[in-house]
Tab-separated table of C-alpha atoms in Angstrom:
chain	number	residue	atom	x	y	z
M	1317	MET	CA	-2.884	6.673	-19.937
M	1318	TYR	CA	0.314	4.673	-20.464
M	1319	PRO	CA	3.579	5.262	-18.594
M	1320	ASP	CA	5.705	8.104	-19.960
M	1321	PRO	CA	9.420	7.078	-20.089
M	1322	GLN	CA	10.563	10.712	-19.963
M	1323	ARG	CA	8.386	11.461	-16.925
M	1324	ASN	CA	9.699	8.410	-15.106
M	1325	SER	CA	13.387	8.908	-15.942
M	1326	ASP	CA	14.163	10.441	-12.553
M	1327	ARG	CA	12.715	7.708	-10.361
M	1328	ARG	CA	12.816	3.925	-10.001
M	1329	MET	CA	10.609	2.017	-12.432
M	1330	THR	CA	8.027	-0.238	-10.809
M	1331	ARG	CA	6.252	-3.370	-11.958
M	1332	LEU	CA	2.781	-4.572	-10.917
M	1333	LEU	CA	1.942	-8.276	-10.870
M	1334	LEU	CA	-1.841	-8.436	-11.216
M	1335	HIS	CA	-2.818	-11.939	-10.115
M	1336	ILE	CA	-6.388	-12.538	-11.305
M	1337	GLY	CA	-7.020	-16.152	-10.267
M	1338	HIS	CA	-8.857	-17.915	-11.617
M	1339	PRO	CA	-11.090	-19.459	-8.876
M	1340	LYS	CA	-10.134	-22.796	-7.319
M	1341	THR	CA	-6.434	-22.559	-8.180
M	1342	GLY	CA	-4.961	-22.177	-4.705
M	1343	THR	CA	-5.586	-18.428	-4.676
M	1344	THR	CA	-6.573	-18.181	-1.004
M	1345	ALA	CA	-3.468	-20.048	0.159
M	1346	LEU	CA	-1.218	-17.886	-2.033
M	1347	GLN	CA	-2.794	-14.636	-0.851
M	1348	SER	CA	-2.593	-15.674	2.780
M	1349	VAL	CA	1.107	-16.567	2.565
M	1350	LEU	CA	1.995	-13.373	0.686
M	1351	SER	CA	0.088	-11.282	3.218
M	1352	ALA	CA	1.581	-13.033	6.253
M	1353	ASN	CA	5.079	-12.509	4.832
M	1354	ALA	CA	4.658	-8.960	3.534
M	1355	LYS	CA	7.617	-7.618	5.541
M	1356	THR	CA	9.916	-10.431	4.428
M	1357	LEU	CA	8.982	-9.911	0.768
M	1358	LEU	CA	9.620	-6.173	0.984
M	1359	ASN	CA	12.907	-6.428	2.901
M	1360	GLU	CA	14.423	-9.320	0.969
M	1361	ALA	CA	13.013	-8.915	-2.530
M	1362	SER	CA	11.686	-5.335	-2.788
M	1363	VAL	CA	8.245	-6.833	-3.414
M	1364	LEU	CA	5.261	-5.022	-1.901
M	1365	TYR	CA	2.113	-6.982	-1.124
M	1366	PRO	CA	-0.241	-4.253	0.216
M	1367	THR	CA	-1.584	-5.030	3.696
M	1368	GLN	CA	-2.131	-1.573	5.229
M	1369	THR	CA	-5.480	-1.000	3.567
M	1370	GLU	CA	-8.668	0.225	5.177
M	1371	PRO	CA	-10.457	-2.014	5.817
M	1372	LYS	CA	-7.652	-4.518	6.301
M	1373	GLU	CA	-8.052	-7.509	4.003
M	1374	PHE	CA	-5.454	-10.041	2.859
M	1375	LYS	CA	-7.245	-10.359	-0.474
M	1376	HIS	CA	-7.559	-7.329	-2.740
M	1377	SER	CA	-11.098	-8.028	-3.958
M	1378	PHE	CA	-12.460	-4.971	-2.124
M	1379	ALA	CA	-10.958	-2.871	-4.935
M	1380	ILE	CA	-13.331	-4.407	-7.484
M	1381	PRO	CA	-16.646	-2.579	-6.803
M	1382	TRP	CA	-15.105	0.846	-7.393
M	1383	LEU	CA	-12.412	-0.052	-9.902
M	1384	PHE	CA	-14.758	-2.062	-12.142
M	1385	GLN	CA	-18.090	-0.597	-10.969
M	1386	ALA	CA	-19.301	-4.150	-10.361
M	1387	ASP	CA	-19.339	-6.707	-7.558
M	1388	ASN	CA	-20.488	-10.222	-6.659
M	1389	ASP	CA	-21.950	-12.263	-3.800
M	1390	SER	CA	-18.531	-13.071	-2.351
M	1391	ILE	CA	-17.573	-9.391	-2.027
M	1392	ARG	CA	-20.946	-8.464	-0.533
M	1393	ARG	CA	-20.686	-11.308	1.948
M	1394	ARG	CA	-17.145	-10.452	3.043
M	1395	SER	CA	-17.862	-6.735	3.379
M	1396	ARG	CA	-21.474	-7.016	4.626
M	1397	LEU	CA	-22.248	-4.056	2.363
M	1398	SER	CA	-24.064	-3.541	-0.920
M	1399	GLY	CA	-25.008	-0.839	-3.415
M	1400	ASP	CA	-23.614	2.662	-2.943
M	1401	GLN	CA	-22.216	1.824	0.513
M	1402	LEU	CA	-20.129	-0.964	-0.973
M	1403	LYS	CA	-18.807	1.254	-3.785
M	1404	GLU	CA	-17.900	4.018	-1.327
M	1405	MET	CA	-16.051	1.531	0.888
M	1406	SER	CA	-14.288	0.236	-2.220
M	1407	ARG	CA	-13.267	3.750	-3.276
M	1408	LYS	CA	-11.709	4.427	0.130
M	1409	TYR	CA	-10.072	0.989	0.065
M	1410	TRP	CA	-8.445	1.777	-3.295
M	1411	GLN	CA	-7.335	5.151	-1.982
M	1412	SER	CA	-5.642	3.581	1.053
M	1413	LEU	CA	-4.036	0.920	-1.147
M	1414	THR	CA	-2.698	3.618	-3.481
M	1415	VAL	CA	-1.239	5.579	-0.568
M	1416	GLU	CA	0.632	2.483	0.631
M	1417	LEU	CA	2.049	1.899	-2.838
M	1418	GLN	CA	3.145	5.514	-3.169
M	1419	GLN	CA	4.749	5.728	0.271
M	1420	THR	CA	6.616	2.396	0.205
M	1421	LYS	CA	9.810	1.970	-1.820
M	1422	HIS	CA	9.579	-1.169	-3.940
M	1423	ASP	CA	10.467	-2.569	-7.332
M	1424	THR	CA	7.520	-4.926	-7.684
M	1425	SER	CA	4.024	-4.878	-6.242
M	1426	ILE	CA	1.386	-7.618	-6.206
M	1427	LEU	CA	-2.385	-7.273	-6.293
M	1428	SER	CA	-4.313	-10.508	-6.038
M	1429	ALA	CA	-8.036	-11.234	-6.279
M	1430	GLU	CA	-9.679	-14.132	-8.087
M	1431	GLY	CA	-12.681	-11.851	-8.625
M	1432	PHE	CA	-10.611	-10.008	-11.247
M	1433	TRP	CA	-10.843	-13.066	-13.485
M	1434	SER	CA	-14.414	-12.907	-14.772
M	1435	ILE	CA	-15.480	-9.399	-13.738
M	1436	VAL	CA	-13.819	-7.963	-16.835
M	1437	ARG	CA	-16.433	-9.658	-19.035
M	1438	ARG	CA	-19.182	-7.624	-17.399
M	1439	VAL	CA	-17.790	-4.111	-17.890
M	1440	SER	CA	-17.864	-1.643	-20.756
M	1441	PRO	CA	-14.859	-0.692	-22.917
M	1442	GLU	CA	-14.839	2.671	-21.159
M	1443	GLN	CA	-14.604	0.998	-17.753
M	1444	LYS	CA	-11.788	-1.256	-18.976
M	1445	ALA	CA	-9.907	1.861	-20.064
M	1446	PHE	CA	-10.512	3.349	-16.618
M	1447	VAL	CA	-9.064	0.231	-14.971
M	1448	ARG	CA	-6.030	0.326	-17.269
M	1449	ASP	CA	-5.375	3.978	-16.470
M	1450	LYS	CA	-5.718	3.465	-12.705
M	1451	LEU	CA	-3.280	0.549	-12.724
M	1452	TYR	CA	-0.750	2.516	-14.762
M	1453	GLU	CA	-1.006	5.263	-12.160
M	1454	ILE	CA	0.456	2.880	-9.550
M	1455	ALA	CA	3.028	1.069	-11.732
M	1456	ASP	CA	5.065	1.622	-14.861
M	1457	GLU	CA	4.594	-1.923	-16.105
M	1458	VAL	CA	1.614	-4.222	-15.531
M	1459	SER	CA	1.835	-7.996	-15.905
M	1460	VAL	CA	-1.404	-10.005	-15.732
M	1461	ILE	CA	-1.054	-13.486	-14.221
M	1462	ALA	CA	-3.548	-16.338	-14.030
M	1463	TYR	CA	-3.448	-20.050	-13.274
M	1464	LEU	CA	-5.877	-22.089	-15.374
M	1465	LYS	CA	-7.756	-25.112	-14.078
M	1466	SER	CA	-9.146	-27.698	-16.472
M	1467	PRO	CA	-12.896	-27.457	-17.212
M	1468	THR	CA	-13.589	-30.829	-15.596
M	1469	SER	CA	-11.610	-30.183	-12.433
M	1470	TYR	CA	-13.069	-26.680	-12.176
M	1471	PHE	CA	-16.633	-27.975	-12.590
M	1472	LEU	CA	-16.155	-30.493	-9.789
M	1473	SER	CA	-14.826	-27.751	-7.501
M	1474	LYS	CA	-17.652	-25.445	-8.585
M	1475	ILE	CA	-20.318	-28.001	-7.616
M	1476	ASN	CA	-18.817	-28.259	-4.144
M	1477	GLN	CA	-18.328	-24.530	-3.672
M	1478	LYS	CA	-21.726	-23.430	-4.964
M	1479	LEU	CA	-23.654	-25.962	-2.897
M	1480	ARG	CA	-21.603	-25.124	0.229
M	1481	ASN	CA	-22.587	-21.485	-0.368
M	1482	PHE	CA	-26.238	-22.513	-0.863
M	1483	ARG	CA	-26.186	-21.311	-4.458
M	1484	ALA	CA	-27.442	-22.875	-7.689
M	1485	VAL	CA	-24.924	-24.789	-9.805
M	1486	THR	CA	-24.612	-24.139	-13.527
M	1487	LEU	CA	-22.566	-25.944	-16.142
M	1488	PRO	CA	-19.369	-24.059	-17.086
M	1489	ARG	CA	-19.531	-21.898	-20.189
M	1490	PRO	CA	-17.825	-23.475	-23.224
M	1491	ASP	CA	-15.536	-20.410	-23.419
M	1492	TYR	CA	-15.098	-19.835	-19.678
M	1493	LEU	CA	-11.302	-19.643	-19.993
M	1494	SER	CA	-10.776	-18.234	-23.487
M	1495	GLY	CA	-13.474	-15.579	-23.068
M	1496	ALA	CA	-11.867	-14.044	-19.986
M	1497	MET	CA	-8.356	-14.359	-21.413
M	1498	LYS	CA	-9.338	-12.547	-24.628
M	1499	ASP	CA	-11.017	-9.766	-22.648
M	1500	TRP	CA	-7.967	-9.247	-20.460
M	1501	GLU	CA	-5.592	-9.351	-23.412
M	1502	GLY	CA	-7.768	-6.772	-25.136
M	1503	ILE	CA	-7.061	-4.237	-22.388
M	1504	GLY	CA	-3.474	-3.989	-23.606
M	1505	PHE	CA	-1.154	-4.449	-20.656
M	1506	ALA	CA	2.558	-5.116	-21.102
M	1507	GLN	CA	2.602	-8.834	-20.384
M	1508	TYR	CA	0.241	-11.761	-19.852
M	1509	SER	CA	1.196	-15.043	-18.233
M	1510	TRP	CA	-1.173	-18.006	-18.382
M	1511	ARG	CA	-0.107	-21.145	-16.514
M	1512	ILE	CA	-1.831	-24.506	-16.122
M	1513	PHE	CA	-2.882	-25.259	-12.542
M	1514	ASP	CA	-2.126	-28.941	-12.031
M	1515	ARG	CA	-0.088	-30.331	-9.145
M	1516	SER	CA	2.047	-32.350	-11.552
M	1517	LEU	CA	3.142	-29.156	-13.334
M	1518	LEU	CA	3.702	-26.823	-10.369
M	1519	ILE	CA	7.163	-26.312	-8.885
M	1520	ASN	CA	7.333	-28.727	-5.922
M	1521	LYS	CA	3.632	-29.411	-6.654
M	1522	ASP	CA	2.918	-26.201	-4.756
M	1523	ILE	CA	1.227	-22.981	-5.917
M	1524	ILE	CA	3.330	-20.751	-3.634
M	1525	ASP	CA	6.681	-22.184	-4.732
M	1526	ASP	CA	5.537	-22.028	-8.355
M	1527	PHE	CA	4.460	-18.384	-8.116
M	1528	CYS	CA	7.716	-17.357	-6.442
M	1529	ALA	CA	9.846	-19.247	-8.954
M	1530	HIS	CA	8.167	-17.702	-11.997
M	1531	TYR	CA	7.359	-14.171	-10.882
M	1532	LEU	CA	9.598	-13.055	-8.004
M	1533	PRO	CA	13.326	-12.190	-8.249
M	1534	GLU	CA	15.570	-15.226	-8.756
M	1535	SER	CA	17.561	-14.244	-5.682
M	1536	PHE	CA	14.516	-14.674	-3.418
M	1537	ASP	CA	14.267	-17.981	-1.552
M	1538	PRO	CA	10.625	-19.030	-0.975
M	1539	ALA	CA	11.815	-21.283	1.860
M	1540	THR	CA	12.052	-18.117	3.983
M	1541	LEU	CA	8.278	-17.698	3.836
M	1542	THR	CA	6.380	-18.819	6.909
M	1543	ARG	CA	3.219	-20.802	6.274
M	1544	GLU	CA	2.073	-21.343	9.831
M	1545	GLY	CA	-1.460	-20.194	10.577
M	1546	VAL	CA	-2.200	-19.081	7.033
M	1547	GLU	CA	-5.773	-19.295	5.783
M	1548	GLN	CA	-6.648	-22.105	3.415
M	1549	ALA	CA	-9.613	-22.310	1.095
M	1550	ASN	CA	-12.648	-24.119	2.457
M	1551	SER	CA	-12.177	-27.867	2.105
M	1552	SER	CA	-14.570	-29.890	-0.006
M	1553	ILE	CA	-17.168	-32.309	1.309
M	1554	SER	CA	-18.021	-35.723	-0.124
M	1555	ASN	CA	-20.550	-36.448	-2.863
M	1556	GLU	CA	-22.778	-38.080	-0.241
M	1557	ALA	CA	-22.555	-35.007	2.011
M	1558	LEU	CA	-23.514	-32.847	-0.970
M	1559	VAL	CA	-26.653	-34.939	-1.475
M	1560	ILE	CA	-27.616	-34.298	2.157
M	1561	LEU	CA	-26.836	-30.603	1.699
M	1562	GLU	CA	-29.192	-30.490	-1.298
M	1563	GLU	CA	-31.927	-32.053	0.833
M	1564	ILE	CA	-31.416	-29.598	3.700
M	1565	THR	CA	-31.428	-26.619	1.318
M	1566	ALA	CA	-34.667	-27.774	-0.326
M	1567	ALA	CA	-36.324	-28.224	3.087
M	1568	GLN	CA	-35.048	-24.887	4.472
M	1569	PRO	CA	-35.342	-22.128	1.804
M	1570	ILE	CA	-34.154	-19.498	4.311
M	1571	LEU	CA	-30.614	-20.817	3.856
M	1572	GLN	CA	-30.577	-19.576	0.246
M	1573	GLN	CA	-32.223	-16.273	1.065
M	1574	ASN	CA	-30.119	-15.127	4.015
M	1575	LEU	CA	-26.365	-14.821	3.399
M	1576	TYR	CA	-25.753	-14.191	7.093
M	1577	ASP	CA	-27.748	-17.067	8.620
M	1578	GLN	CA	-25.189	-18.623	10.984
M	1579	ARG	CA	-26.706	-22.070	10.490
M	1580	ARG	CA	-25.198	-22.117	6.998
M	1581	TYR	CA	-21.685	-22.333	8.435
M	1582	LYS	CA	-22.698	-24.774	11.183
M	1583	ILE	CA	-24.223	-27.170	8.653
M	1584	ILE	CA	-21.036	-27.260	6.569
M	1585	GLU	CA	-18.913	-27.917	9.671
M	1586	LEU	CA	-21.261	-30.704	10.755
M	1587	LEU	CA	-21.004	-32.299	7.301
M	1588	LYS	CA	-17.197	-32.109	7.363
M	1589	GLN	CA	-17.151	-33.740	10.801
M	1590	ALA	CA	-19.576	-36.437	9.649
M	1591	ASP	CA	-17.392	-37.189	6.611
M	1592	GLN	CA	-14.452	-37.772	8.940
M	1593	ALA	CA	-16.480	-39.844	11.400
M	1594	VAL	CA	-17.974	-42.138	8.754
M	1595	GLY	CA	-14.690	-42.459	6.884
M	1596	GLY	CA	-14.295	-44.349	3.649
M	1597	GLN	CA	-13.892	-42.658	0.277
M	1598	PHE	CA	-15.070	-39.074	0.629
M	1599	ARG	CA	-12.994	-37.300	-1.989
M	1600	PRO	CA	-15.389	-35.594	-4.465
M	1601	SER	CA	-15.493	-37.016	-7.973
M	1602	LEU	CA	-17.444	-36.873	-11.233
M	1603	LYS	CA	-18.953	-39.709	-13.192
M	1604	GLU	CA	-16.836	-40.534	-16.238
M	1605	SER	CA	-19.786	-39.676	-18.478
M	1606	ALA	CA	-19.963	-36.212	-16.873
M	1607	VAL	CA	-16.232	-35.674	-17.360
M	1608	ALA	CA	-16.468	-36.606	-21.042
M	1609	ALA	CA	-19.511	-34.382	-21.565
M	1610	ILE	CA	-17.827	-31.338	-19.984
M	1611	VAL	CA	-14.766	-31.797	-22.213
M	1612	GLN	CA	-16.908	-32.194	-25.323
M	1613	ARG	CA	-18.929	-29.038	-24.672
M	1614	SER	CA	-15.798	-26.960	-23.937
M	1615	SER	CA	-14.279	-24.953	-26.778
M	1616	ASP	CA	-11.455	-23.916	-24.435
M	1617	VAL	CA	-9.584	-27.224	-24.490
M	1618	SER	CA	-8.659	-27.171	-28.178
M	1619	TRP	CA	-8.233	-23.348	-28.169
M	1620	LEU	CA	-5.668	-23.595	-25.380
M	1621	GLN	CA	-3.908	-26.510	-27.068
M	1622	GLU	CA	-3.254	-24.246	-30.044
M	1623	ARG	CA	-1.438	-21.963	-27.581
M	1624	GLY	CA	0.612	-24.854	-26.214
M	1625	LEU	CA	-1.429	-25.137	-23.009
M	1626	CYS	CA	-2.656	-28.658	-22.217
M	1627	PHE	CA	-4.388	-30.089	-19.161
M	1628	PRO	CA	-2.804	-33.341	-17.908
M	1629	ASP	CA	-6.109	-34.573	-16.428
M	1630	ILE	CA	-8.010	-34.511	-19.744
M	1631	ASP	CA	-8.047	-37.584	-21.951
M	1632	GLN	CA	-7.348	-36.366	-25.482
M	1633	THR	CA	-9.683	-38.989	-26.980
M	1634	TRP	CA	-12.668	-37.271	-25.332
M	1635	ILE	CA	-12.190	-33.994	-27.200
M	1636	ASN	CA	-13.579	-35.087	-30.574
M	1637	GLN	CA	-16.033	-37.718	-29.384
M	1638	SER	CA	-19.741	-37.252	-30.018
M	1639	SER	CA	-21.650	-35.642	-27.168
M	1640	ALA	CA	-22.691	-37.861	-24.273
M	1641	ASN	CA	-26.409	-38.436	-23.940
M	1642	ASP	CA	-26.653	-39.810	-20.421
M	1643	ILE	CA	-26.307	-36.581	-18.422
M	1644	PRO	CA	-28.657	-33.545	-18.429
M	1645	ASP	CA	-27.916	-30.384	-20.408
M	1646	THR	CA	-28.235	-28.355	-17.200
M	1647	PHE	CA	-27.238	-29.145	-13.647
M	1648	THR	CA	-30.041	-31.023	-11.909
M	1649	CYS	CA	-28.719	-32.743	-8.813
M	1650	VAL	CA	-25.483	-34.201	-7.460
M	1651	SER	CA	-26.400	-37.827	-8.127
M	1652	ASP	CA	-26.837	-37.134	-11.866
M	1653	PHE	CA	-23.250	-35.932	-12.197
M	1654	CYS	CA	-21.349	-37.544	-9.297
M	1655	PRO	CA	-21.148	-41.165	-8.131
M	1656	VAL	CA	-22.960	-41.615	-4.804
M	1657	ASP	CA	-22.394	-44.556	-2.428
M	1658	ALA	CA	-25.868	-45.448	-1.108
M	1659	ASN	CA	-24.524	-47.209	2.001
M	1660	ARG	CA	-22.234	-44.334	2.918
M	1661	LEU	CA	-25.086	-41.882	2.346
M	1662	THR	CA	-27.214	-43.826	4.836
M	1663	ASP	CA	-24.409	-43.800	7.393
M	1664	LEU	CA	-23.961	-40.035	6.945
M	1665	ARG	CA	-27.671	-39.396	7.453
M	1666	THR	CA	-27.572	-41.388	10.664
M	1667	GLU	CA	-24.461	-39.549	11.852
M	1668	ILE	CA	-25.738	-36.041	11.222
M	1669	GLY	CA	-29.533	-36.245	11.396
M	1670	LYS	CA	-30.113	-35.255	15.031
M	1671	SER	CA	-27.605	-32.395	14.908
M	1672	ILE	CA	-29.274	-30.884	11.826
M	1673	ASP	CA	-32.741	-31.236	13.374
M	1674	LEU	CA	-31.577	-29.344	16.458
M	1675	LEU	CA	-30.456	-26.392	14.332
M	1676	PHE	CA	-33.993	-25.883	13.050
M	1677	GLN	CA	-35.996	-26.520	16.175
M	1678	SER	CA	-38.085	-23.560	17.242
M	1679	ALA	CA	-36.676	-21.663	20.188
M	1680	PRO	CA	-38.548	-22.471	23.423
M	1681	LYS	CA	-41.197	-19.971	24.413
M	1682	PHE	CA	-41.318	-18.622	27.918
M	1683	PHE	CA	-44.581	-17.491	29.446
M	1684	PHE	CA	-44.860	-15.108	32.374
M	1685	TRP	CA	-47.958	-14.851	34.475
M	1686	PRO	CA	-48.693	-11.713	36.453
M	1687	PHE	CA	-48.718	-12.176	40.180
M	1688	ASN	CA	-49.402	-10.001	43.137
M	1689	ARG	CA	-46.306	-8.876	44.884
M	1690	ARG	CA	-46.499	-9.349	48.602
M	1691	ASN	CA	-45.916	-6.334	50.807
């Protein structure tokens, strides 16, 4: 169901900016700033970033289970629901979001969830049509927006994120970017905007300034946005800390099985603290051979170049080189793909060992003996 110009002639036309990610492109920071400044955006730019949903959530990913009839681990973890309960929560969430959009005067609205990015590949044509119709019910024009991270940079971030979530790492699909973009373009919205996510290309090297400059009214000054206390994405840990995390996960299978085991979060915090305490070079990185191999197996790089989209961090000479033979075809372990400093790894083990052991010590048992109470 597309917007009917005649039906809308007696009311203000509205535009929806559907920000779909993709993951690891500053999405959390952007969502947090937009949410924290919702009143400023509405008053100064007639831009509505919905915040009065039920349940309250500064990301809009809770709309996904009902809207797309699909979900993922991240949504289940954030909502602590699954199955029919999750879909019912999602339906009510969408209903509350729709009410806010209908009751608030605005020219532009923003929905943002990085889960939108790849979920579209998992749904039927009928479900895509359902999504299209539902979005056109809340706006007259829909513009799909995504920031694109290079396959190599994304893979490095993915290793860190998956291992910090105690999940298996897989190599990125050769068509990870182009596949999702084609699926979204096939839905048939009014506009699509694909931008490269690289600090050197962003306005002021900042995702928030870049988003405001390209998608919000020219009269709006992003300097009026407060950024104090906004949520940032979880910071990465070093290659050496990832090796230790692999070892802990192998020794304690419960960490993979139980999403809500509080020790998962404590371990990551301990590793971050240990990285700081040991010091040295703890910025994550890939071996050059791994970088070259990821570029060579990606069909996205040349496909995007044909569209005028190039990644500054990719050496063009790698694109047509023969495949590298010194890394596995599947992800095996951190040390096969990332350089690991053996001395720093030893120092980290020494720094964190006792604290990790304490987390997995059995709770002390208390024994009570019956005794005769004196009269």
